[in-house]
Structures are given as structure tokens and as C-alpha cells.
mmCIF file of C-alpha atoms in Angstrom:
data_model
loop_
_atom_site.group_PDB
_atom_site.id
_atom_site.type_symbol
_atom_site.label_atom_id
_atom_site.label_comp_id
_atom_site.label_asym_id
_atom_site.label_seq_id
_atom_site.Cartn_x
_atom_site.Cartn_y
_atom_site.Cartn_z
ATOM 1 C CA MET A 1 21.868 17.483 19.828
ATOM 2 C CA ALA A 2 21.977 21.154 20.854
ATOM 3 C CA LEU A 3 19.076 23.288 19.648
ATOM 4 C CA ALA A 4 19.276 26.941 18.695
ATOM 5 C CA VAL A 5 17.293 29.421 20.784
ATOM 6 C CA VAL A 6 13.820 29.647 19.273
ATOM 7 C CA ARG A 7 12.629 33.239 19.043
ATOM 8 C CA SER A 8 9.052 34.460 18.987
ATOM 9 C CA LEU A 9 7.160 34.363 15.703
ATOM 10 C CA GLY A 10 4.254 36.345 17.039
ATOM 11 C CA SER A 11 5.308 39.805 15.883
ATOM 12 C CA SER A 12 2.946 41.607 13.533
ATOM 13 C CA GLN A 13 5.590 44.033 12.264
ATOM 14 C CA ARG A 14 6.455 43.668 8.580
ATOM 15 C CA LEU A 15 10.016 42.412 7.965
ATOM 16 C CA ARG A 16 12.096 44.816 5.929
ATOM 17 C CA THR A 17 15.857 44.595 6.467
ATOM 18 C CA PRO A 18 18.003 41.702 5.186
ATOM 19 C CA GLN A 19 18.954 40.837 8.768
ATOM 20 C CA GLU A 20 15.314 40.614 9.835
ATOM 21 C CA LEU A 21 14.542 38.310 6.896
ATOM 22 C CA GLU A 22 17.546 36.123 7.685
ATOM 23 C CA ASP A 23 16.613 35.882 11.368
ATOM 24 C CA PHE A 24 13.033 34.974 10.498
ATOM 25 C CA GLU A 25 14.212 32.263 8.109
ATOM 26 C CA GLN A 26 16.402 30.824 10.872
ATOM 27 C CA GLU A 27 13.479 30.921 13.296
ATOM 28 C CA LEU A 28 11.342 28.865 10.929
ATOM 29 C CA VAL A 29 14.030 26.192 10.664
ATOM 30 C CA ASP A 30 14.490 26.207 14.459
ATOM 31 C CA GLN A 31 10.764 25.659 14.939
ATOM 32 C CA TYR A 32 10.860 22.746 12.495
ATOM 33 C CA VAL A 33 13.766 21.177 14.394
ATOM 34 C CA LEU A 34 11.914 21.630 17.677
ATOM 35 C CA ALA A 35 8.819 19.940 16.243
ATOM 36 C CA MET A 36 10.880 16.953 15.058
ATOM 37 C CA VAL A 37 12.566 16.597 18.444
ATOM 38 C CA GLY A 38 9.146 16.807 20.082
ATOM 39 C CA ALA A 39 7.972 13.973 17.832
ATOM 40 C CA GLY A 40 10.753 11.775 19.220
ATOM 41 C CA LEU A 41 12.943 11.661 16.118
ATOM 42 C CA THR A 42 16.602 10.812 16.646
ATOM 43 C CA ASP A 43 19.285 13.493 16.686
ATOM 44 C CA SER A 44 20.967 12.084 13.591
ATOM 45 C CA TYR A 45 17.714 12.143 11.629
ATOM 46 C CA VAL A 46 16.883 15.695 12.725
ATOM 47 C CA SER A 47 20.377 16.867 11.820
ATOM 48 C CA ALA A 48 20.142 15.297 8.363
ATOM 49 C CA GLU A 49 16.732 16.882 7.681
ATOM 50 C CA ARG A 50 17.980 20.274 8.810
ATOM 51 C CA ALA A 51 21.018 19.991 6.536
ATOM 52 C CA VAL A 52 18.801 19.343 3.506
ATOM 53 C CA VAL A 53 16.721 22.443 4.233
ATOM 54 C CA PHE A 54 19.791 24.670 4.526
ATOM 55 C CA ASP A 55 21.306 23.162 1.393
ATOM 56 C CA PHE A 56 18.156 24.099 -0.528
ATOM 57 C CA ILE A 57 18.135 27.601 0.984
ATOM 58 C CA ARG A 58 21.716 28.167 -0.153
ATOM 59 C CA PHE A 59 20.853 26.890 -3.627
ATOM 60 C CA VAL A 60 17.829 29.158 -4.037
ATOM 61 C CA SER A 61 19.726 32.185 -2.637
ATOM 62 C CA ARG A 62 16.624 34.008 -1.510
ATOM 63 C CA PRO A 63 14.117 33.594 1.376
ATOM 64 C CA VAL A 64 12.864 30.036 1.557
ATOM 65 C CA TRP A 65 9.183 31.045 1.651
ATOM 66 C CA THR A 66 9.534 32.440 -1.876
ATOM 67 C CA ALA A 67 10.538 29.060 -3.352
ATOM 68 C CA GLN A 68 8.484 27.798 -6.286
ATOM 69 C CA PRO A 69 8.227 24.393 -8.019
ATOM 70 C CA ALA A 70 10.633 25.675 -10.667
ATOM 71 C CA ASP A 71 13.254 26.179 -7.942
ATOM 72 C CA ALA A 72 12.779 22.600 -6.782
ATOM 73 C CA ASP A 73 13.063 21.418 -10.405
ATOM 74 C CA ARG A 74 16.432 23.146 -10.754
ATOM 75 C CA TYR A 75 17.633 21.819 -7.381
ATOM 76 C CA LEU A 76 16.768 18.205 -8.170
ATOM 77 C CA VAL A 77 18.440 18.464 -11.587
ATOM 78 C CA TYR A 78 21.487 19.972 -9.876
ATOM 79 C CA LEU A 79 21.646 17.045 -7.441
ATOM 80 C CA ARG A 80 21.457 14.496 -10.243
ATOM 81 C CA ARG A 81 23.706 16.048 -12.874
ATOM 82 C CA GLU A 82 26.243 18.224 -11.074
ATOM 83 C CA ARG A 83 26.578 16.449 -7.746
ATOM 84 C CA GLY A 84 26.006 12.988 -9.187
ATOM 85 C CA SER A 85 23.762 12.003 -6.270
ATOM 86 C CA ALA A 86 22.185 8.557 -6.274
ATOM 87 C CA LYS A 87 18.501 8.210 -7.118
ATOM 88 C CA SER A 88 17.698 7.252 -3.545
ATOM 89 C CA THR A 89 19.542 10.345 -2.242
ATOM 90 C CA VAL A 90 17.654 12.654 -4.588
ATOM 91 C CA ARG A 91 14.347 11.109 -3.583
ATOM 92 C CA HIS A 92 15.156 11.395 0.117
ATOM 93 C CA LYS A 93 16.046 15.080 -0.203
ATOM 94 C CA ALA A 94 12.892 15.779 -2.186
ATOM 95 C CA LEU A 95 10.770 14.156 0.529
ATOM 96 C CA SER A 96 12.674 16.072 3.213
ATOM 97 C CA LEU A 97 11.887 19.369 1.484
ATOM 98 C CA ALA A 98 8.268 18.365 0.992
ATOM 99 C CA GLY A 99 8.003 17.702 4.732
ATOM 100 C CA TYR A 100 9.503 21.066 5.613
ATOM 101 C CA PHE A 101 7.183 23.000 3.321
ATOM 102 C CA ASP A 102 4.181 21.044 4.605
ATOM 103 C CA PHE A 103 5.244 22.233 8.070
ATOM 104 C CA LEU A 104 5.491 25.865 6.937
ATOM 105 C CA ILE A 105 2.122 25.772 5.198
ATOM 106 C CA SER A 106 0.234 24.061 8.009
ATOM 107 C CA ARG A 107 1.702 26.070 10.904
ATOM 108 C CA TYR A 108 2.988 29.406 9.646
ATOM 109 C CA GLN A 109 1.281 30.235 6.362
ATOM 110 C CA ALA A 110 -0.680 33.139 7.873
ATOM 111 C CA GLU A 111 2.268 34.623 9.791
ATOM 112 C CA ILE A 112 4.600 34.366 6.812
ATOM 113 C CA HIS A 113 2.089 36.221 4.648
ATOM 114 C CA LEU A 114 1.569 38.857 7.339
ATOM 115 C CA LEU A 115 5.297 39.478 7.844
ATOM 116 C CA THR A 116 6.575 39.121 4.282
ATOM 117 C CA GLY A 117 3.611 39.419 1.934
ATOM 118 C CA HIS A 118 4.330 35.990 0.391
ATOM 119 C CA VAL A 119 2.029 32.974 0.221
ATOM 120 C CA VAL A 120 4.034 29.773 0.729
ATOM 121 C CA CYS A 121 3.503 27.036 -1.865
ATOM 122 C CA GLN A 122 4.660 23.430 -1.913
ATOM 123 C CA PRO A 123 7.598 23.259 -4.394
ATOM 124 C CA ILE A 124 7.670 19.435 -4.386
ATOM 125 C CA ASP A 125 4.574 18.451 -6.328
ATOM 126 C CA GLU A 126 3.273 15.491 -8.324
ATOM 127 C CA HIS A 127 5.307 16.580 -11.344
ATOM 128 C CA ASN A 128 8.813 16.745 -9.846
ATOM 129 C CA ARG A 129 8.498 14.329 -6.906
ATOM 130 C CA PRO A 130 10.909 11.440 -7.671
ATOM 131 C CA SER A 131 9.309 8.030 -7.901
ATOM 132 C CA ARG A 132 10.354 5.158 -5.679
ATOM 133 C CA THR A 133 13.825 3.976 -6.675
ATOM 134 C CA GLU A 134 12.923 0.319 -6.129
ATOM 135 C CA TYR A 135 10.579 0.240 -9.111
ATOM 136 C CA GLY A 136 12.287 -1.350 -12.075
ATOM 137 C CA ALA A 137 15.412 -2.154 -10.050
ATOM 138 C CA GLY A 138 14.477 -5.051 -7.814
ATOM 139 C CA ARG A 139 17.100 -7.066 -5.927
ATOM 140 C CA VAL A 140 16.280 -10.453 -7.434
ATOM 141 C CA PRO A 141 18.275 -13.013 -5.394
ATOM 142 C CA PRO A 142 19.945 -16.216 -6.640
ATOM 143 C CA SER A 143 17.935 -19.405 -6.921
ATOM 144 C CA GLU A 144 17.581 -21.903 -4.088
ATOM 145 C CA SER A 145 20.015 -24.298 -5.751
ATOM 146 C CA GLU A 146 22.631 -21.563 -6.209
ATOM 147 C CA VAL A 147 22.436 -20.466 -2.570
ATOM 148 C CA ASP A 148 22.575 -24.079 -1.381
ATOM 149 C CA ALA A 149 25.674 -24.666 -3.517
ATOM 150 C CA LEU A 150 27.333 -21.511 -2.164
ATOM 151 C CA PHE A 151 26.782 -22.325 1.507
ATOM 152 C CA SER A 152 27.613 -26.037 1.109
ATOM 153 C CA ALA A 153 30.969 -25.215 -0.467
ATOM 154 C CA TRP A 154 31.603 -22.448 2.053
ATOM 155 C CA ALA A 155 30.916 -24.740 5.029
ATOM 156 C CA ALA A 156 33.129 -27.494 3.609
ATOM 157 C CA SER A 157 36.030 -25.058 3.195
ATOM 158 C CA LEU A 158 36.035 -23.682 6.747
ATOM 159 C CA MET A 159 38.455 -26.204 8.242
ATOM 160 C CA GLU A 160 40.947 -25.531 5.456
ATOM 161 C CA THR A 161 41.006 -21.747 5.770
ATOM 162 C CA ARG A 162 44.119 -20.020 7.120
ATOM 163 C CA LYS A 163 42.101 -18.051 9.693
ATOM 164 C CA PHE A 164 39.332 -20.367 10.835
ATOM 165 C CA LEU A 165 37.612 -18.194 13.454
ATOM 166 C CA PRO A 166 36.829 -15.112 11.330
ATOM 167 C CA ALA A 167 35.880 -17.393 8.431
ATOM 168 C CA ALA A 168 33.432 -19.285 10.669
ATOM 169 C CA ARG A 169 32.047 -16.002 11.999
ATOM 170 C CA ASP A 170 31.444 -14.624 8.499
ATOM 171 C CA TYR A 171 29.725 -17.885 7.509
ATOM 172 C CA PHE A 172 27.546 -17.706 10.623
ATOM 173 C CA ALA A 173 26.532 -14.090 9.924
ATOM 174 C CA ALA A 174 25.680 -14.822 6.289
ATOM 175 C CA SER A 175 23.660 -17.835 7.414
ATOM 176 C CA LEU A 176 21.578 -15.547 9.643
ATOM 177 C CA TRP A 177 20.889 -13.298 6.653
ATOM 178 C CA ARG A 178 19.989 -16.324 4.545
ATOM 179 C CA ARG A 179 17.789 -18.103 7.085
ATOM 180 C CA ALA A 180 16.324 -15.367 9.312
ATOM 181 C CA GLY A 181 16.495 -12.337 7.015
ATOM 182 C CA LEU A 182 18.369 -10.164 9.504
ATOM 183 C CA ARG A 183 19.792 -6.838 8.377
ATOM 184 C CA ILE A 184 23.564 -6.536 8.590
ATOM 185 C CA GLN A 185 23.473 -3.863 11.317
ATOM 186 C CA GLU A 186 21.006 -5.923 13.327
ATOM 187 C CA THR A 187 23.447 -8.824 13.115
ATOM 188 C CA VAL A 188 26.464 -6.758 14.121
ATOM 189 C CA MET A 189 24.713 -5.447 17.243
ATOM 190 C CA LEU A 190 23.633 -8.823 18.629
ATOM 191 C CA ASP A 191 24.985 -9.760 22.059
ATOM 192 C CA ILE A 192 25.202 -13.236 23.556
ATOM 193 C CA ARG A 193 22.212 -12.498 25.801
ATOM 194 C CA ASP A 194 20.081 -11.825 22.723
ATOM 195 C CA TRP A 195 19.821 -15.550 22.045
ATOM 196 C CA ARG A 196 16.824 -16.804 24.023
ATOM 197 C CA PRO A 197 16.498 -20.584 23.618
ATOM 198 C CA ASP A 198 13.825 -20.560 26.355
ATOM 199 C CA LEU A 199 11.314 -18.654 24.224
ATOM 200 C CA GLY A 200 8.993 -20.533 21.888
ATOM 201 C CA GLU A 201 9.419 -23.937 20.319
ATOM 202 C CA TYR A 202 12.672 -23.105 18.532
ATOM 203 C CA GLY A 203 14.084 -20.261 20.628
ATOM 204 C CA LYS A 204 14.199 -16.620 19.556
ATOM 205 C CA LEU A 205 16.738 -13.924 18.732
ATOM 206 C CA HIS A 206 16.090 -10.587 20.431
ATOM 207 C CA VAL A 207 16.864 -7.982 17.773
ATOM 208 C CA ARG A 208 17.338 -4.794 19.800
ATOM 209 C CA PHE A 209 18.635 -2.575 17.020
ATOM 210 C CA GLY A 210 16.073 -3.053 14.267
ATOM 211 C CA LYS A 211 15.665 -0.349 11.672
ATOM 212 C CA GLY A 212 13.217 2.277 12.888
ATOM 213 C CA SER A 213 11.022 4.186 10.468
ATOM 214 C CA HIS A 214 11.348 7.944 9.857
ATOM 215 C CA GLY A 215 14.224 8.399 12.279
ATOM 216 C CA ARG A 216 12.340 7.191 15.350
ATOM 217 C CA GLY A 217 15.252 5.139 16.657
ATOM 218 C CA PRO A 218 15.816 1.375 16.894
ATOM 219 C CA LYS A 219 12.782 -0.902 16.699
ATOM 220 C CA THR A 220 13.053 -4.171 18.604
ATOM 221 C CA ARG A 221 11.544 -7.513 17.687
ATOM 222 C CA LEU A 222 11.823 -11.212 18.549
ATOM 223 C CA VAL A 223 12.853 -13.398 15.609
ATOM 224 C CA PRO A 224 11.858 -17.085 15.927
ATOM 225 C CA ALA A 225 14.762 -19.457 15.230
ATOM 226 C CA ILE A 226 12.924 -21.278 12.441
ATOM 227 C CA ASN A 227 14.516 -22.449 9.208
ATOM 228 C CA SER A 228 17.347 -24.262 11.092
ATOM 229 C CA VAL A 229 18.460 -21.089 12.889
ATOM 230 C CA ASP A 230 18.232 -22.963 16.214
ATOM 231 C CA ALA A 231 20.783 -25.544 15.046
ATOM 232 C CA LEU A 232 22.967 -22.759 13.659
ATOM 233 C CA MET A 233 22.945 -20.967 17.034
ATOM 234 C CA SER A 234 23.841 -24.182 18.871
ATOM 235 C CA TRP A 235 26.793 -24.782 16.548
ATOM 236 C CA TRP A 236 28.062 -21.242 16.973
ATOM 237 C CA LEU A 237 27.745 -21.013 20.757
ATOM 238 C CA MET A 238 28.847 -24.540 21.613
ATOM 239 C CA ASP A 239 31.646 -25.100 19.094
ATOM 240 C CA ILE A 240 32.976 -21.739 17.941
ATOM 241 C CA ARG A 241 32.249 -18.650 20.067
ATOM 242 C CA HIS A 242 34.366 -19.668 23.088
ATOM 243 C CA GLN A 243 37.460 -19.928 20.882
ATOM 244 C CA PHE A 244 37.501 -16.147 20.427
ATOM 245 C CA GLY A 245 38.090 -15.465 24.122
ATOM 246 C CA ASP A 246 36.974 -15.993 27.686
ATOM 247 C CA ASP A 247 34.093 -13.527 27.352
ATOM 248 C CA TRP A 248 31.918 -16.240 25.827
ATOM 249 C CA ALA A 249 29.961 -16.534 29.100
ATOM 250 C CA ASP A 250 29.409 -12.775 29.426
ATOM 251 C CA PRO A 251 25.816 -12.009 28.352
ATOM 252 C CA ASP A 252 26.854 -8.497 27.280
ATOM 253 C CA ALA A 253 29.677 -9.693 25.025
ATOM 254 C CA PRO A 254 29.157 -9.423 21.253
ATOM 255 C CA LEU A 255 27.691 -12.490 19.600
ATOM 256 C CA LEU A 256 29.904 -11.841 16.567
ATOM 257 C CA PRO A 257 33.319 -10.790 17.898
ATOM 258 C CA SER A 258 36.365 -9.432 16.153
ATOM 259 C CA GLU A 259 39.805 -10.936 16.567
ATOM 260 C CA ARG A 260 40.957 -7.549 17.804
ATOM 261 C CA ARG A 261 40.942 -6.801 21.529
ATOM 262 C CA ASP A 262 39.778 -3.785 23.457
ATOM 263 C CA ARG A 263 42.799 -2.044 24.977
ATOM 264 C CA ASP A 264 41.036 -1.292 28.255
ATOM 265 C CA THR A 265 39.263 -4.584 28.942
ATOM 266 C CA GLY A 266 41.316 -7.035 26.899
ATOM 267 C CA ARG A 267 38.112 -8.542 25.559
ATOM 268 C CA CYS A 268 36.991 -9.015 21.997
ATOM 269 C CA ARG A 269 35.677 -6.049 20.099
ATOM 270 C CA ARG A 270 32.514 -6.261 18.059
ATOM 271 C CA ALA A 271 32.982 -7.340 14.444
ATOM 272 C CA GLY A 272 32.311 -4.551 11.961
ATOM 273 C CA ASP A 273 29.898 -4.673 9.053
ATOM 274 C CA ASP A 274 32.742 -4.191 6.560
ATOM 275 C CA ALA A 275 34.386 -7.410 7.735
ATOM 276 C CA LEU A 276 31.129 -9.351 7.374
ATOM 277 C CA ARG A 277 30.474 -7.908 3.910
ATOM 278 C CA SER A 278 33.994 -8.831 2.831
ATOM 279 C CA GLY A 279 33.528 -12.377 4.125
ATOM 280 C CA LEU A 280 30.402 -12.860 2.006
ATOM 281 C CA ALA A 281 32.006 -11.216 -1.025
ATOM 282 C CA GLY A 282 35.019 -13.534 -0.804
ATOM 283 C CA ALA A 283 32.847 -16.634 -0.535
ATOM 284 C CA VAL A 284 30.705 -15.572 -3.495
ATOM 285 C CA CYS A 285 33.851 -14.925 -5.549
ATOM 286 C CA CYS A 286 35.100 -18.455 -4.825
ATOM 287 C CA TRP A 287 31.942 -20.563 -4.948
ATOM 288 C CA LEU A 288 29.307 -18.566 -6.819
ATOM 289 C CA PRO A 289 31.320 -16.473 -9.300
ATOM 290 C CA ALA A 290 28.305 -15.749 -11.509
ATOM 291 C CA TRP A 291 27.037 -13.516 -8.665
ATOM 292 C CA GLU A 292 30.342 -11.824 -7.859
ATOM 293 C CA GLY A 293 29.743 -8.177 -7.017
ATOM 294 C CA LYS A 294 25.962 -8.682 -7.087
ATOM 295 C CA LEU A 295 25.049 -10.800 -4.060
ATOM 296 C CA THR A 296 24.993 -8.618 -0.934
ATOM 297 C CA PRO A 297 23.832 -9.159 2.661
ATOM 298 C CA HIS A 298 20.577 -7.430 1.729
ATOM 299 C CA GLY A 299 20.272 -9.739 -1.274
ATOM 300 C CA LEU A 300 20.300 -12.694 1.118
ATOM 301 C CA ARG A 301 17.543 -10.963 3.087
ATOM 302 C CA HIS A 302 15.502 -10.914 -0.118
ATOM 303 C CA PHE A 303 16.390 -14.570 -0.681
ATOM 304 C CA CYS A 304 15.150 -15.449 2.815
ATOM 305 C CA ALA A 305 11.777 -13.782 2.196
ATOM 306 C CA SER A 306 11.363 -15.431 -1.226
ATOM 307 C CA SER A 307 12.433 -18.853 0.013
ATOM 308 C CA LEU A 308 10.058 -18.839 2.988
ATOM 309 C CA TYR A 309 7.180 -17.633 0.823
ATOM 310 C CA ALA A 310 7.822 -20.415 -1.705
ATOM 311 C CA ARG A 311 7.681 -22.909 1.169
ATOM 312 C CA GLY A 312 4.235 -21.689 2.229
ATOM 313 C CA LEU A 313 4.870 -19.066 4.911
ATOM 314 C CA ASP A 314 2.235 -16.341 4.596
ATOM 315 C CA LEU A 315 3.101 -12.710 3.927
ATOM 316 C CA LYS A 316 2.094 -11.471 7.390
ATOM 317 C CA ALA A 317 4.463 -13.937 9.058
ATOM 318 C CA ILE A 318 7.303 -12.885 6.735
ATOM 319 C CA GLN A 319 6.541 -9.223 7.479
ATOM 320 C CA ASP A 320 6.910 -9.876 11.226
ATOM 321 C CA LEU A 321 10.087 -11.899 10.688
ATOM 322 C CA LEU A 322 11.760 -9.156 8.646
ATOM 323 C CA GLY A 323 10.544 -6.340 10.887
ATOM 324 C CA HIS A 324 8.716 -4.369 8.189
ATOM 325 C CA GLU A 325 6.191 -1.755 9.239
ATOM 326 C CA TRP A 326 4.146 -2.108 6.050
ATOM 327 C CA LEU A 327 3.080 -5.261 4.232
ATOM 328 C CA SER A 328 3.654 -3.455 0.921
ATOM 329 C CA THR A 329 7.376 -3.344 1.771
ATOM 330 C CA THR A 330 7.408 -7.099 2.323
ATOM 331 C CA THR A 331 5.798 -7.776 -1.050
ATOM 332 C CA ARG A 332 8.769 -6.095 -2.758
ATOM 333 C CA TYR A 333 11.028 -8.664 -1.108
ATOM 334 C CA ILE A 334 9.140 -11.615 -2.574
ATOM 335 C CA HIS A 335 10.602 -12.861 -5.863
ATOM 336 C CA VAL A 336 8.762 -15.961 -7.039
ATOM 337 C CA GLN A 337 9.711 -18.432 -9.746
ATOM 338 C CA ALA A 338 8.526 -17.843 -13.301
ATOM 339 C CA GLU A 339 5.839 -20.548 -13.059
ATOM 340 C CA HIS A 340 4.280 -19.183 -9.875
ATOM 341 C CA ILE A 341 1.136 -17.786 -11.536
ATOM 342 C CA GLU A 342 0.542 -20.981 -13.515
ATOM 343 C CA GLN A 343 1.001 -23.104 -10.385
ATOM 344 C CA ALA A 344 -1.413 -20.930 -8.408
ATOM 345 C CA TRP A 345 -3.950 -21.186 -11.250
ATOM 346 C CA ASP A 346 -3.677 -24.976 -11.362
ATOM 347 C CA ALA A 347 -4.008 -25.230 -7.576
ATOM 348 C CA ALA A 348 -7.117 -23.020 -7.617
ATOM 349 C CA ASN A 349 -8.700 -25.148 -10.359
ATOM 350 C CA GLN A 350 -7.969 -28.304 -8.399
ATOM 351 C CA ARG A 351 -9.675 -26.871 -5.315
ATOM 352 C CA VAL A 352 -12.745 -25.912 -7.351
ATOM 353 C CA ALA A 353 -12.880 -29.352 -8.978
ATOM 354 C CA ALA A 354 -12.591 -31.073 -5.610
ATOM 355 C CA ARG A 355 -15.380 -28.942 -4.156
ATOM 356 C CA LEU A 356 -17.699 -29.621 -7.099
ATOM 357 C CA ALA A 357 -16.967 -33.343 -6.876
ATOM 358 C CA GLY A 358 -17.849 -33.315 -3.198
ATOM 359 C CA GLU A 359 -21.149 -31.505 -3.887
ATOM 360 C CA GLN A 360 -22.113 -34.024 -6.582
ATOM 361 C CA GLU A 361 -21.543 -36.934 -4.206
#
């Protein structure tokens, strides 16, 4: 990403002309971009943050350091009502603006006041900051019996499908979401060399393109092949993958290939996320119609977390499996059955009773 030339902010001369004010405003944005690049944020993230700042500047139509909470109120309403932006988009833009104004206040408050006479305030405050969009809109996955029925019927139908190889690939990808909780992009980017059967008791998948936080680029992790993932990998690599082409022995070939070929190499291209989403959607339409249009790849990731938790895996282990930075994120993925509290209460009472009985003996 090319950066604009950053000019000096050290002048003590009061800004007076429109051009001077415009140049100073640009300098402040350039400094913010430079700080983000220095922090190691990706070009795409920096570009998106910069775009939000300029969008707000255009909306306010006056120097950014004069913005007040009322301006942010109007901007957020504009995003919701006139642009029709999603709740998550509005929240992201609000947080982006809050970060920019925190930067201005912490680094350049004194210089801005000296050059313009204004005191910068934070326009995104506790009153207009959008709440987390997840609250009240959780992705509750299907039950264990529903998911078992879906995948059993899907597996039984594979040999009867008109195009066996892409159908088997889509089933394999969805099984990774169901059993290992992989994200769809993590799945798409797997190569054959990322399967490491030599690591651990079950083998491990090397996820090289995990979701990084705050634009800091991919975050890698090793995912143990528990929950029958080891058997799934053996089936895929021994029975299916080689049928796509002779690149099956190439460690850099995609684990999930497309039927289409690269014009230059003649080898399989990497399957796209749209194809994998469509494969799951078609299977749900056929064998779990009650969830048509509702069960997504990310919904299966939620199912994986809930299923493993119900089987006794602790939250920290699930956090590591899913690649979450914060345990609080993992807890939002856990959807327990309605009787979970009652069962936990009964189990606790049984432990207390057993301990008291042992003391009396």
C-alpha cells in the first residue's frame, strides 16, 4: 500500500486559509495511517480504516477536529436509515472513528489547539456507541440429532450424485466445519502439506490462514484431528483427492481442489468459498429442510463448539481449537441444551452428597 508523503506538524503558525486547513486535515490522516502501518496492520485493514475516516469527513463537511457527538449521532443514523448498512457495519465504522479520534486526542490535541483554536473531543461516546450485534441474535445451531441426520443422508447420497467429486469435496469441507470448527476461509486455504499425521496422537491440521484480530494478518494454529477428523482425512486423501488430478502428491496443491484447471500449469485450481457454501446449502435443502437458508458454515462452527462442550471438553480447549483470542468470544459459541443448568445443579449436589458420605464414614 502506497503512503502519502507525511508533512511536518511542528509549525506554530495559526492556520487560516481553506487550503492550509485542508492540508493539515490530510496530514493528520496520513499520520494515523503511518501509525497503523507501524503497528503491523495489514494494508487492507489500513485502507478500510482510512476510508471510514474520509467518509465521515465528507459527511461532516467541515474540519474533522471540530466534530462533536451530535455529528456522530447524525452520521450513524445516516448509515442505518439512508444507506441501509448492516448493524455490524455501523458498529465497525463507529469503532473505527473512535480509534481515529483517540489517536488525535492522545497525540495531537495540543498542536490542533495551537494551530486551529479547537479542542478535539471524542464524538463516539457511551451514548451513541453501538452495542455488540451478537447480543440478542445468537447463531443457535441445530441439535445433535438433526446434524447427524443431515450428514448421514448426505454421505449415503454421494455415490448417486451426478458429479461425485465436487459433492464429496463439499461433504468433506462441511465435515471439517462440523467436527473441527474451521472457518470457511481457513478451509479453502488448506494445502495437502497442512495435514500432519505425524503430530500428536491423532494428527493435526496446520491452519496457516486463521483469522487475525484487528487487521494484524493471518494467525496460524495447529488443530488436533479429534472428533473423527483423523478418519475423515484418511478417507479424503486415500480414496478421493487423487481422483481430481495428478497433483495429489504435491504438498503445495490445494487440499480442496476445484474441477477447473489452471491454464498455465494444467493443475487443479483451489475451490472457492461460494462453491462450498452452495454445497452445504443444497444438502440442507434436501435433507434438513427445516433449516434451509439458516444453517451456514459458521453455524456448523457454532455446532462444533456446543457439541464438544456438551461432551465434556473444557472452554479453554475449545478456545484453542477454534482459534479465538478471547475466552469471552468462545462462550458466545456455546449453546447448551435447555436442561443444562438443572443437570449441573444435580451433578453438584451429588458431589456434595458423596463428599459428606465419605466424611461420615
